[in-house]
Short mmCIF file of C-alpha atoms and ligand atoms in Angstrom, two decimals:
data_model
loop_
_atom_site.label_atom_id
_atom_site.label_comp_id
_atom_site.label_asym_id
_atom_site.label_seq_id
_atom_site.Cartn_x
_atom_site.Cartn_y
_atom_site.Cartn_z
CA MET A 23 48.32 5.79 -19.62
CA THR A 24 44.85 6.72 -19.10
CA ARG A 25 42.68 5.55 -16.29
CA TYR A 26 41.01 2.67 -18.24
CA GLU A 27 44.60 1.44 -18.84
CA GLU A 28 45.56 1.67 -15.76
CA ALA A 29 42.48 -0.25 -14.37
CA LYS A 30 43.09 -2.62 -16.98
CA ALA A 31 46.58 -3.49 -15.98
CA ILE A 32 44.74 -4.09 -12.19
CA TYR A 33 42.53 -6.36 -13.37
CA GLN A 34 44.73 -8.57 -15.57
CA ALA A 35 47.01 -8.80 -12.33
CA ILE A 36 44.06 -10.95 -10.90
CA GLY A 37 43.68 -12.73 -14.64
CA VAL A 38 40.44 -10.61 -15.49
CA ASP A 39 40.17 -9.57 -19.26
CA THR A 40 38.55 -6.23 -19.12
CA ASP A 41 38.13 -6.04 -22.77
CA ALA A 42 36.58 -9.31 -23.15
CA ALA A 43 34.15 -8.22 -20.12
CA ILE A 44 33.06 -5.19 -22.03
CA GLU A 45 32.45 -6.86 -25.09
CA THR A 46 30.20 -9.40 -23.57
CA LEU A 47 28.25 -7.05 -21.58
CA LYS A 48 27.47 -5.02 -25.00
CA HIS A 49 25.80 -7.81 -26.52
CA THR A 50 23.90 -8.78 -23.36
CA GLU A 51 20.25 -7.99 -23.95
CA ILE A 52 18.10 -6.72 -21.07
CA ALA A 53 14.67 -6.21 -21.65
CA LEU A 54 13.49 -2.66 -20.78
CA HIS A 55 9.73 -2.54 -19.77
CA CYS A 56 7.87 0.11 -21.48
CA TRP A 57 5.17 0.07 -18.42
CA GLN A 58 7.89 2.16 -16.53
CA GLY A 59 6.96 5.26 -18.78
CA ASP A 60 3.21 5.71 -17.93
CA ASP A 61 2.68 4.00 -14.57
CA VAL A 62 1.47 0.72 -16.04
CA THR A 63 -1.63 2.42 -17.62
CA GLY A 64 -1.46 1.47 -21.41
CA PHE A 65 -3.84 2.59 -23.96
CA ASP A 66 -6.80 0.34 -24.19
CA GLN A 67 -9.00 1.30 -21.25
CA ASP A 68 -9.41 4.02 -18.82
CA GLY A 69 -9.97 2.31 -15.63
CA PRO A 70 -7.46 2.44 -12.52
CA LEU A 71 -4.36 -0.31 -12.41
CA THR A 72 -5.70 -3.38 -10.67
CA GLY A 73 -4.43 -6.83 -10.26
CA GLY A 74 -2.77 -6.23 -6.73
CA ILE A 75 -0.05 -4.06 -8.00
CA GLN A 76 0.76 -0.44 -7.20
CA VAL A 77 2.22 2.52 -8.35
CA THR A 78 3.19 5.54 -6.04
CA GLY A 79 4.24 8.95 -6.83
CA ASN A 80 2.79 11.94 -9.38
CA TYR A 81 5.92 13.12 -11.02
CA PRO A 82 5.04 15.70 -13.99
CA GLY A 83 5.38 14.52 -17.63
CA LYS A 84 3.96 10.98 -17.54
CA ALA A 85 3.50 9.84 -21.12
CA ARG A 86 -0.26 9.95 -22.44
CA THR A 87 -0.01 8.89 -26.03
CA PRO A 88 1.96 5.81 -27.86
CA GLU A 89 3.89 8.75 -29.35
CA GLU A 90 5.09 10.05 -26.20
CA LEU A 91 5.78 7.09 -24.65
CA MET A 92 7.86 6.01 -27.75
CA GLN A 93 9.64 9.41 -27.60
CA ASP A 94 10.55 8.88 -23.88
CA TYR A 95 11.47 5.45 -24.55
CA GLU A 96 13.80 6.44 -27.03
CA THR A 97 15.68 9.41 -25.06
CA ALA A 98 16.13 6.69 -22.22
CA ILE A 99 17.69 3.98 -24.33
CA LYS A 100 20.23 6.71 -25.55
CA LEU A 101 21.71 6.77 -22.30
CA ILE A 102 21.98 3.04 -21.50
CA PRO A 103 24.88 1.32 -22.56
CA GLY A 104 24.17 -1.94 -24.43
CA THR A 105 21.63 -4.07 -26.25
CA THR A 106 17.76 -2.91 -25.52
CA LYS A 107 14.81 -5.33 -25.97
CA LEU A 108 11.62 -3.50 -25.79
CA ASN A 109 9.32 -5.18 -23.48
CA LEU A 110 5.46 -4.64 -24.07
CA HIS A 111 2.24 -5.26 -22.45
CA ALA A 112 -0.82 -6.09 -24.40
CA CYS A 113 -2.57 -3.06 -22.88
CA TYR A 114 -0.37 -1.24 -25.28
CA ALA A 115 -2.06 -1.80 -28.23
CA ILE A 116 -2.33 0.99 -30.43
CA PHE A 117 -5.65 1.47 -32.52
CA GLU A 118 -7.03 3.64 -35.26
CA GLU A 119 -9.19 6.69 -34.77
CA GLY A 120 -12.62 5.70 -33.76
CA GLU A 121 -11.14 1.75 -33.85
CA TRP A 122 -10.85 -0.72 -30.38
CA VAL A 123 -11.22 -4.10 -29.74
CA ASP A 124 -11.14 -6.28 -26.67
CA ARG A 125 -8.21 -7.76 -25.43
CA ASN A 126 -9.74 -11.13 -26.80
CA ARG A 127 -9.64 -9.73 -30.35
CA LEU A 128 -6.23 -8.43 -30.61
CA GLU A 129 -4.35 -8.96 -33.59
CA PRO A 130 -0.85 -8.14 -34.78
CA LYS A 131 -1.64 -4.89 -36.83
CA HIS A 132 -2.70 -3.48 -33.55
CA PHE A 133 0.94 -3.63 -32.83
CA GLU A 134 2.39 -2.38 -36.08
CA LYS A 135 3.46 1.08 -35.04
CA TRP A 136 5.43 -0.99 -32.00
CA VAL A 137 6.94 -3.26 -34.52
CA ALA A 138 7.96 -0.29 -36.91
CA PHE A 139 9.58 1.66 -33.70
CA ALA A 140 11.58 -1.46 -32.69
CA LYS A 141 12.86 -1.56 -36.28
CA LYS A 142 13.81 1.76 -36.08
CA LEU A 143 15.54 1.30 -33.09
CA GLY A 144 17.07 -1.97 -33.99
CA VAL A 145 15.73 -3.76 -31.30
CA GLY A 146 13.76 -7.31 -30.65
CA ILE A 147 10.38 -7.51 -28.45
CA ASP A 148 9.34 -9.16 -25.45
CA PHE A 149 5.66 -9.67 -24.91
CA ASN A 150 2.97 -9.83 -21.96
CA PRO A 151 -0.68 -10.53 -22.30
CA THR A 152 -2.36 -8.16 -19.54
CA PHE A 153 -4.57 -9.92 -17.19
CA PHE A 154 -5.44 -6.98 -15.10
CA SER A 155 -6.49 -3.53 -15.31
CA HIS A 156 -9.81 -4.79 -17.05
CA ALA A 157 -13.30 -5.37 -16.45
CA MET A 158 -13.21 -9.15 -17.12
CA GLN A 159 -10.60 -9.29 -14.12
CA LYS A 160 -13.44 -10.45 -11.33
CA ALA A 161 -12.68 -10.68 -8.09
CA ASP A 162 -11.94 -14.60 -8.47
CA GLY A 163 -9.34 -13.84 -11.10
CA THR A 164 -8.84 -14.44 -14.84
CA LEU A 165 -7.55 -18.02 -16.30
CA SER A 166 -8.53 -19.46 -12.94
CA SER A 167 -12.20 -18.19 -12.88
CA ALA A 168 -14.84 -20.37 -11.79
CA ASP A 169 -17.27 -18.43 -14.26
CA GLU A 170 -16.64 -20.39 -17.54
CA THR A 171 -17.65 -16.95 -19.74
CA VAL A 172 -14.66 -14.92 -17.66
CA ARG A 173 -12.04 -18.09 -17.98
CA ARG A 174 -12.88 -18.45 -21.91
CA PHE A 175 -12.30 -14.32 -22.28
CA TRP A 176 -8.87 -14.67 -20.93
CA ILE A 177 -7.98 -18.25 -22.75
CA GLU A 178 -8.88 -16.14 -26.04
CA HIS A 179 -6.44 -13.18 -24.74
CA GLY A 180 -3.49 -15.60 -24.17
CA ILE A 181 -3.93 -17.34 -27.33
CA ALA A 182 -4.12 -13.92 -29.28
CA CYS A 183 -0.81 -13.00 -27.58
CA LEU A 184 0.69 -15.83 -28.54
CA LYS A 185 0.21 -15.20 -32.05
CA ILE A 186 1.22 -11.58 -31.28
CA ALA A 187 4.58 -12.85 -30.06
CA GLU A 188 4.83 -14.60 -33.04
CA TYR A 189 4.53 -11.73 -35.20
CA PHE A 190 6.87 -10.09 -33.41
CA ALA A 191 9.42 -12.30 -33.64
CA LYS A 192 9.24 -12.70 -37.28
CA GLU A 193 9.16 -9.17 -37.89
CA THR A 194 12.39 -8.30 -35.81
CA GLY A 195 14.28 -11.57 -36.50
CA LYS A 196 14.80 -12.06 -32.68
CA PRO A 197 13.13 -14.60 -30.44
CA THR A 198 10.24 -13.15 -28.19
CA VAL A 199 9.75 -14.09 -24.74
CA ILE A 200 5.85 -14.06 -23.68
CA ASN A 201 5.42 -13.80 -20.02
CA PHE A 202 2.27 -15.01 -18.51
CA TRP A 203 1.56 -13.11 -14.92
CA MET A 204 -1.98 -13.76 -13.66
CA PRO A 205 -2.74 -11.46 -10.56
CA ASP A 206 -5.48 -14.67 -9.47
CA GLY A 207 -5.63 -15.22 -5.54
CA MET A 208 -7.70 -13.87 -2.75
CA LYS A 209 -7.90 -11.93 -0.10
CA ASP A 210 -9.24 -14.00 2.61
CA ILE A 211 -8.29 -17.52 3.34
CA PRO A 212 -9.66 -19.79 0.55
CA ALA A 213 -12.17 -23.06 1.25
CA ASP A 214 -10.42 -24.65 -1.99
CA ARG A 215 -7.00 -24.09 -3.21
CA TYR A 216 -7.14 -26.85 -5.51
CA ALA A 217 -10.01 -25.92 -7.79
CA PRO A 218 -8.72 -22.52 -9.00
CA ARG A 219 -5.14 -23.98 -9.64
CA ALA A 220 -6.96 -27.06 -11.63
CA ARG A 221 -8.77 -24.44 -13.31
CA MET A 222 -5.33 -22.22 -13.81
CA LYS A 223 -3.42 -25.56 -15.30
CA ALA A 224 -6.21 -26.38 -17.72
CA SER A 225 -6.46 -22.79 -19.15
CA LEU A 226 -2.75 -22.53 -19.48
CA ASP A 227 -2.68 -25.85 -21.42
CA GLU A 228 -5.28 -25.03 -23.81
CA ILE A 229 -3.39 -21.57 -24.72
CA LEU A 230 -0.09 -23.31 -25.08
CA ALA A 231 -1.75 -26.00 -27.47
CA THR A 232 -1.98 -23.51 -29.95
CA PRO A 233 0.41 -23.67 -32.45
CA TYR A 234 3.60 -21.55 -32.36
CA ASP A 235 7.04 -21.71 -33.73
CA LYS A 236 8.98 -22.90 -30.32
CA THR A 237 11.99 -21.63 -31.88
CA LEU A 238 11.29 -17.89 -31.97
CA VAL A 239 8.39 -17.93 -29.04
CA PHE A 240 9.40 -18.64 -25.59
CA PRO A 241 6.51 -18.73 -22.98
CA THR A 242 7.41 -18.06 -19.21
CA LEU A 243 5.34 -18.30 -16.24
CA GLU A 244 5.67 -16.23 -13.45
CA SER A 245 4.89 -16.94 -9.60
CA LYS A 246 4.30 -14.32 -6.74
CA VAL A 247 3.79 -14.81 -3.19
CA PHE A 248 0.84 -12.14 -2.69
CA GLY A 249 -0.47 -8.99 -4.21
CA ILE A 250 -2.51 -5.91 -2.65
CA GLY A 251 -5.79 -7.30 -1.90
CA LEU A 252 -4.76 -10.99 -2.58
CA GLU A 253 -2.66 -11.43 0.65
CA SER A 254 -3.92 -15.08 1.54
CA TYR A 255 -3.40 -16.75 -1.72
CA THR A 256 -1.98 -16.44 -5.02
CA VAL A 257 -3.04 -19.23 -7.94
CA VAL A 258 0.23 -19.13 -9.66
CA SER A 259 2.60 -19.62 -6.50
CA ALA A 260 6.27 -20.59 -6.85
CA GLU A 261 5.40 -24.41 -6.63
CA PHE A 262 2.77 -24.12 -9.26
CA ALA A 263 5.16 -21.84 -11.39
CA LEU A 264 7.97 -24.01 -11.49
CA THR A 265 6.13 -27.56 -11.52
CA TYR A 266 4.09 -26.22 -14.52
CA ALA A 267 7.37 -24.85 -16.28
CA LYS A 268 8.90 -28.01 -15.90
CA ALA A 269 6.16 -30.25 -17.11
CA ASN A 270 5.27 -28.39 -20.09
CA ASN A 271 8.76 -27.56 -21.29
CA ILE A 272 8.42 -23.84 -20.85
CA THR A 273 10.63 -20.96 -18.96
CA PRO A 274 10.19 -20.37 -15.19
CA LEU A 275 10.25 -16.51 -14.33
CA VAL A 276 11.43 -15.32 -11.09
CA ASP A 277 10.52 -11.71 -10.07
CA ASN A 278 12.83 -11.28 -7.21
CA GLY A 279 9.99 -9.04 -5.65
CA HIS A 280 7.77 -12.12 -5.47
CA TYR A 281 8.98 -13.84 -2.13
CA HIS A 282 9.04 -13.92 1.32
CA PRO A 283 11.28 -10.70 2.11
CA THR A 284 14.36 -13.03 3.68
CA GLU A 285 14.00 -15.36 0.49
CA LEU A 286 16.75 -14.21 -1.95
CA VAL A 287 16.49 -14.81 -5.53
CA SER A 288 20.09 -14.99 -6.05
CA ASP A 289 20.02 -18.47 -3.96
CA LYS A 290 17.28 -19.86 -6.48
CA LEU A 291 19.07 -19.48 -9.82
CA SER A 292 21.33 -22.41 -9.62
CA SER A 293 18.52 -25.11 -8.92
CA LEU A 294 16.80 -23.47 -11.84
CA TYR A 295 19.79 -23.99 -14.19
CA LEU A 296 20.23 -27.46 -13.32
CA PHE A 297 16.70 -28.23 -14.13
CA SER A 298 15.78 -25.83 -16.77
CA ASP A 299 17.33 -25.14 -20.17
CA ARG A 300 16.41 -21.40 -19.89
CA VAL A 301 15.41 -18.89 -16.84
CA ALA A 302 13.73 -15.92 -17.07
CA LEU A 303 14.42 -13.07 -14.74
CA HIS A 304 12.19 -9.89 -13.56
CA VAL A 305 14.59 -7.53 -11.59
CA THR A 306 13.08 -5.21 -9.34
CA ARG A 307 14.03 -3.52 -5.89
CA PRO A 308 11.29 -4.89 -3.12
CA VAL A 309 11.74 -2.69 -0.16
CA ARG A 310 9.70 -4.35 2.44
CA TRP A 311 7.44 -5.60 0.02
CA ASP A 312 6.89 -6.07 -3.91
CA SER A 313 6.96 -2.18 -3.95
CA ASP A 314 8.96 -2.05 -7.50
CA HIS A 315 11.47 0.31 -6.71
CA VAL A 316 14.23 1.25 -9.10
CA VAL A 317 16.59 -1.19 -9.65
CA ILE A 318 19.84 -0.04 -7.98
CA PHE A 319 23.73 -1.34 -7.76
CA ASP A 320 22.99 -3.06 -4.51
CA ASP A 321 24.12 -6.22 -2.98
CA GLU A 322 21.33 -8.58 -4.08
CA THR A 323 21.06 -7.31 -7.43
CA ARG A 324 25.07 -8.04 -7.73
CA GLU A 325 24.62 -11.26 -6.60
CA ILE A 326 21.95 -12.18 -8.94
CA ALA A 327 24.09 -10.83 -11.86
CA LYS A 328 27.21 -13.27 -10.27
CA GLU A 329 24.74 -16.08 -10.25
CA ILE A 330 24.26 -16.01 -14.03
CA VAL A 331 27.96 -15.02 -15.03
CA PHE A 332 29.75 -17.39 -12.65
CA ARG A 333 27.39 -19.96 -14.12
CA GLY A 334 28.21 -19.11 -17.74
CA ALA A 335 24.41 -18.71 -18.24
CA LEU A 336 24.14 -15.56 -19.98
CA ASP A 337 22.71 -17.27 -23.11
CA ARG A 338 20.14 -19.24 -21.69
CA THR A 339 18.96 -16.27 -19.08
CA PHE A 340 16.19 -13.90 -20.38
CA ILE A 341 16.68 -10.90 -18.30
CA ALA A 342 14.09 -8.09 -18.02
CA LEU A 343 13.46 -5.07 -15.77
CA ASP A 344 10.24 -5.03 -14.03
CA TYR A 345 9.44 -2.27 -11.49
CA PHE A 346 7.47 1.36 -11.75
CA ASP A 347 8.20 4.39 -9.84
CA GLY A 348 5.65 7.26 -10.36
CA SER A 349 7.50 9.47 -7.70
CA ILE A 350 10.79 10.47 -9.72
CA ASN A 351 11.26 11.66 -13.50
CA ARG A 352 10.39 8.33 -15.14
CA ILE A 353 12.93 8.20 -17.83
CA ALA A 354 15.77 8.88 -15.33
CA ALA A 355 14.03 5.73 -13.64
CA TRP A 356 14.58 3.78 -16.53
CA VAL A 357 17.92 4.68 -17.19
CA LEU A 358 19.10 4.20 -13.39
CA GLY A 359 17.52 0.75 -13.37
CA ALA A 360 18.85 -0.19 -16.72
CA ARG A 361 22.70 1.12 -15.91
CA SER A 362 22.50 -0.57 -12.55
CA ILE A 363 21.74 -3.99 -13.71
CA ARG A 364 24.16 -3.68 -15.94
CA LYS A 365 26.70 -2.54 -13.65
CA ALA A 366 26.12 -5.68 -11.57
CA LEU A 367 26.74 -7.62 -14.57
CA LEU A 368 30.04 -5.95 -15.38
CA ALA A 369 31.12 -6.17 -11.74
CA ALA A 370 30.21 -10.36 -12.13
CA LEU A 371 32.34 -10.17 -15.43
CA LEU A 372 35.05 -8.57 -13.86
CA SER A 373 35.71 -11.50 -10.80
CA PRO A 374 38.28 -14.00 -11.28
CA VAL A 375 35.57 -16.67 -11.43
CA GLU A 376 38.18 -19.79 -11.36
CA ARG A 377 40.23 -18.48 -8.34
CA LEU A 378 36.83 -17.91 -6.30
CA LYS A 379 35.47 -21.11 -7.13
CA ALA A 380 38.58 -23.09 -6.38
CA LEU A 381 38.80 -20.99 -2.80
CA GLN A 382 35.31 -22.60 -2.31
CA GLU A 383 36.12 -26.25 -3.69
CA THR A 384 39.43 -26.49 -1.62
CA GLY A 385 37.70 -25.43 1.83
CA ASN A 386 39.99 -21.77 1.71
CA THR A 387 36.63 -19.96 3.05
CA THR A 388 38.89 -17.38 4.80
CA GLU A 389 40.74 -16.41 1.52
CA LEU A 390 37.28 -16.42 -0.15
CA LEU A 391 35.96 -13.88 1.95
CA MET A 392 39.12 -11.76 1.83
CA LEU A 393 39.31 -11.78 -2.08
CA SER A 394 35.51 -11.11 -2.04
CA GLU A 395 36.06 -8.15 -0.12
CA GLU A 396 39.10 -6.88 -2.08
CA LEU A 397 37.55 -6.96 -5.48
CA LYS A 398 34.91 -4.53 -4.14
CA THR A 399 37.23 -1.69 -3.88
CA LEU A 400 39.27 -2.42 -7.67
CA PRO A 401 38.61 0.12 -10.01
CA PHE A 402 35.59 -0.74 -11.04
CA GLY A 403 34.45 2.75 -12.05
CA ASP A 404 37.11 3.36 -14.88
CA ILE A 405 35.68 0.28 -16.64
CA TRP A 406 32.16 1.42 -16.21
CA ASN A 407 33.11 4.55 -17.66
CA GLU A 408 35.32 2.90 -20.67
CA TYR A 409 32.07 0.34 -20.83
CA CYS A 410 29.78 3.59 -21.79
CA LYS A 411 32.28 5.36 -24.03
CA VAL A 412 32.58 2.12 -26.05
CA CYS A 413 28.76 1.98 -26.10
CA GLY A 414 28.53 5.61 -27.22
CA VAL A 415 26.38 7.06 -24.40
CA PRO A 416 27.32 9.58 -21.66
CA THR A 417 29.90 8.46 -19.03
CA GLY A 418 29.05 9.29 -15.15
CA GLU A 419 26.75 11.58 -14.24
CA ALA A 420 26.47 13.21 -17.53
CA TRP A 421 23.25 11.36 -18.73
CA TYR A 422 21.38 13.09 -16.31
CA GLN A 423 21.84 16.38 -17.59
CA GLU A 424 20.35 15.16 -20.91
CA VAL A 425 17.65 13.69 -18.77
CA LYS A 426 16.91 17.25 -17.23
CA THR A 427 17.07 19.15 -20.53
CA TYR A 428 14.43 16.64 -21.86
CA GLU A 429 12.46 17.18 -18.74
CA ASN A 430 12.25 21.12 -19.07
CA GLU A 431 12.06 20.72 -23.20
CA VAL A 432 9.34 18.07 -23.24
CA LEU A 433 7.81 16.69 -19.86
CA MET A 434 7.16 19.92 -18.43
CA LYS A 435 5.34 21.00 -21.76
CA ARG A 436 2.66 18.22 -21.14
CA GLY A 437 -0.73 19.05 -19.46
C1 RNT B 526 3.46 -7.95 -10.94
C2 RNT B 526 4.25 -8.97 -11.89
C3 RNT B 526 4.35 -8.33 -13.11
C4 RNT B 526 4.16 -7.15 -13.51
C5 RNT B 526 3.96 -6.46 -15.00
C6 RNT B 526 3.30 -5.31 -15.10
O1 RNT B 526 4.01 -8.17 -9.71
O2 RNT B 526 5.36 -8.30 -11.26
O3 RNT B 526 5.28 -8.94 -13.74
O4 RNT B 526 4.75 -6.29 -12.87
O5 RNT B 526 3.15 -7.80 -15.98
ZN1 ZN B 527 7.50 -9.13 -12.79
#
């Protein structure tokens, strides 16, 4: 008997079909964010990263061009078992030599090379308008700005991006999620919390009134509790985002770094599933704040995965990763985060869901706690290794050697 066969029998004894779990996980799409590869820099401007988000670290080998970013991305996804989706930001537009257009004038043609790349990899594309790192992102924000010129510019950007999202979906034949995250907010106490929110609402209404194919393009709205330099007020708070999404029949997006430290996204998902057809996630790891550390196989990531899987909601959840660490090898960062969310999903898929739920329903909370703890030491690693094998990617730490080789041969040669 192989280790997998032995482990399979152990799971079978508690009523879990490991082959079925592996098969489900293989086809579960995870959107992998391009912005981990270059510390959220992009290609359309030279300014600093703004919008109240920060990347720390100066690990060598950061991608500087579209070609480098694509090469790095491809290297990463070969080490990640299961279906990936390419997640792009508008600031990653690729211009011809000597060409440049501002964000409100972006067109599908500026993303042709990304489409060709996605087709080569056989993956779908998700998209994000970029409302930060730009001169038109003023102190009072973007879509909520009191300056009509500023607000208009960003509305045009939103509309342009909606069209690009539709182009992605049509070209790849796979739905495109387009996520709206605006950093708008205030460092200090506002005199008027209402007016910016009213302008934000009007702006989003105008963007979403643009015709787009609702079977192919799924707008999501991401809330946030605070940003660096935006500590006192964020326009798109949780209440704003959830209410707006519900009222306008779009999808709410929860980023697990965007709440107070003792709030847990795992506890929020069931409410969202109850009231929304679809739910979108940015999976990250906040360490004391929205620090965007690399996702690991920790308790909260596992609990989030459990909520999705136990609800039977994999097919109505858009799962994306969103973190950025410049202090370690950026390819390893991608691989680690993506493998970790997949481990969390696998652990959930390997649970005797009905038995656990029945223990709760019948008030057997002692047995529920006992079983939850015993499940943790079942031979999960053997199933994980089998999953990696089935997906044709290295098992155990073997993937890291490939990253190291790539680091020596490619990354270290970059200036
Ligand atoms: C920022 C949000 C947002 C960004 C990306 C780059 O706090 O999480 O999703 O991380 O759009
Ligand atoms: Zn996010």
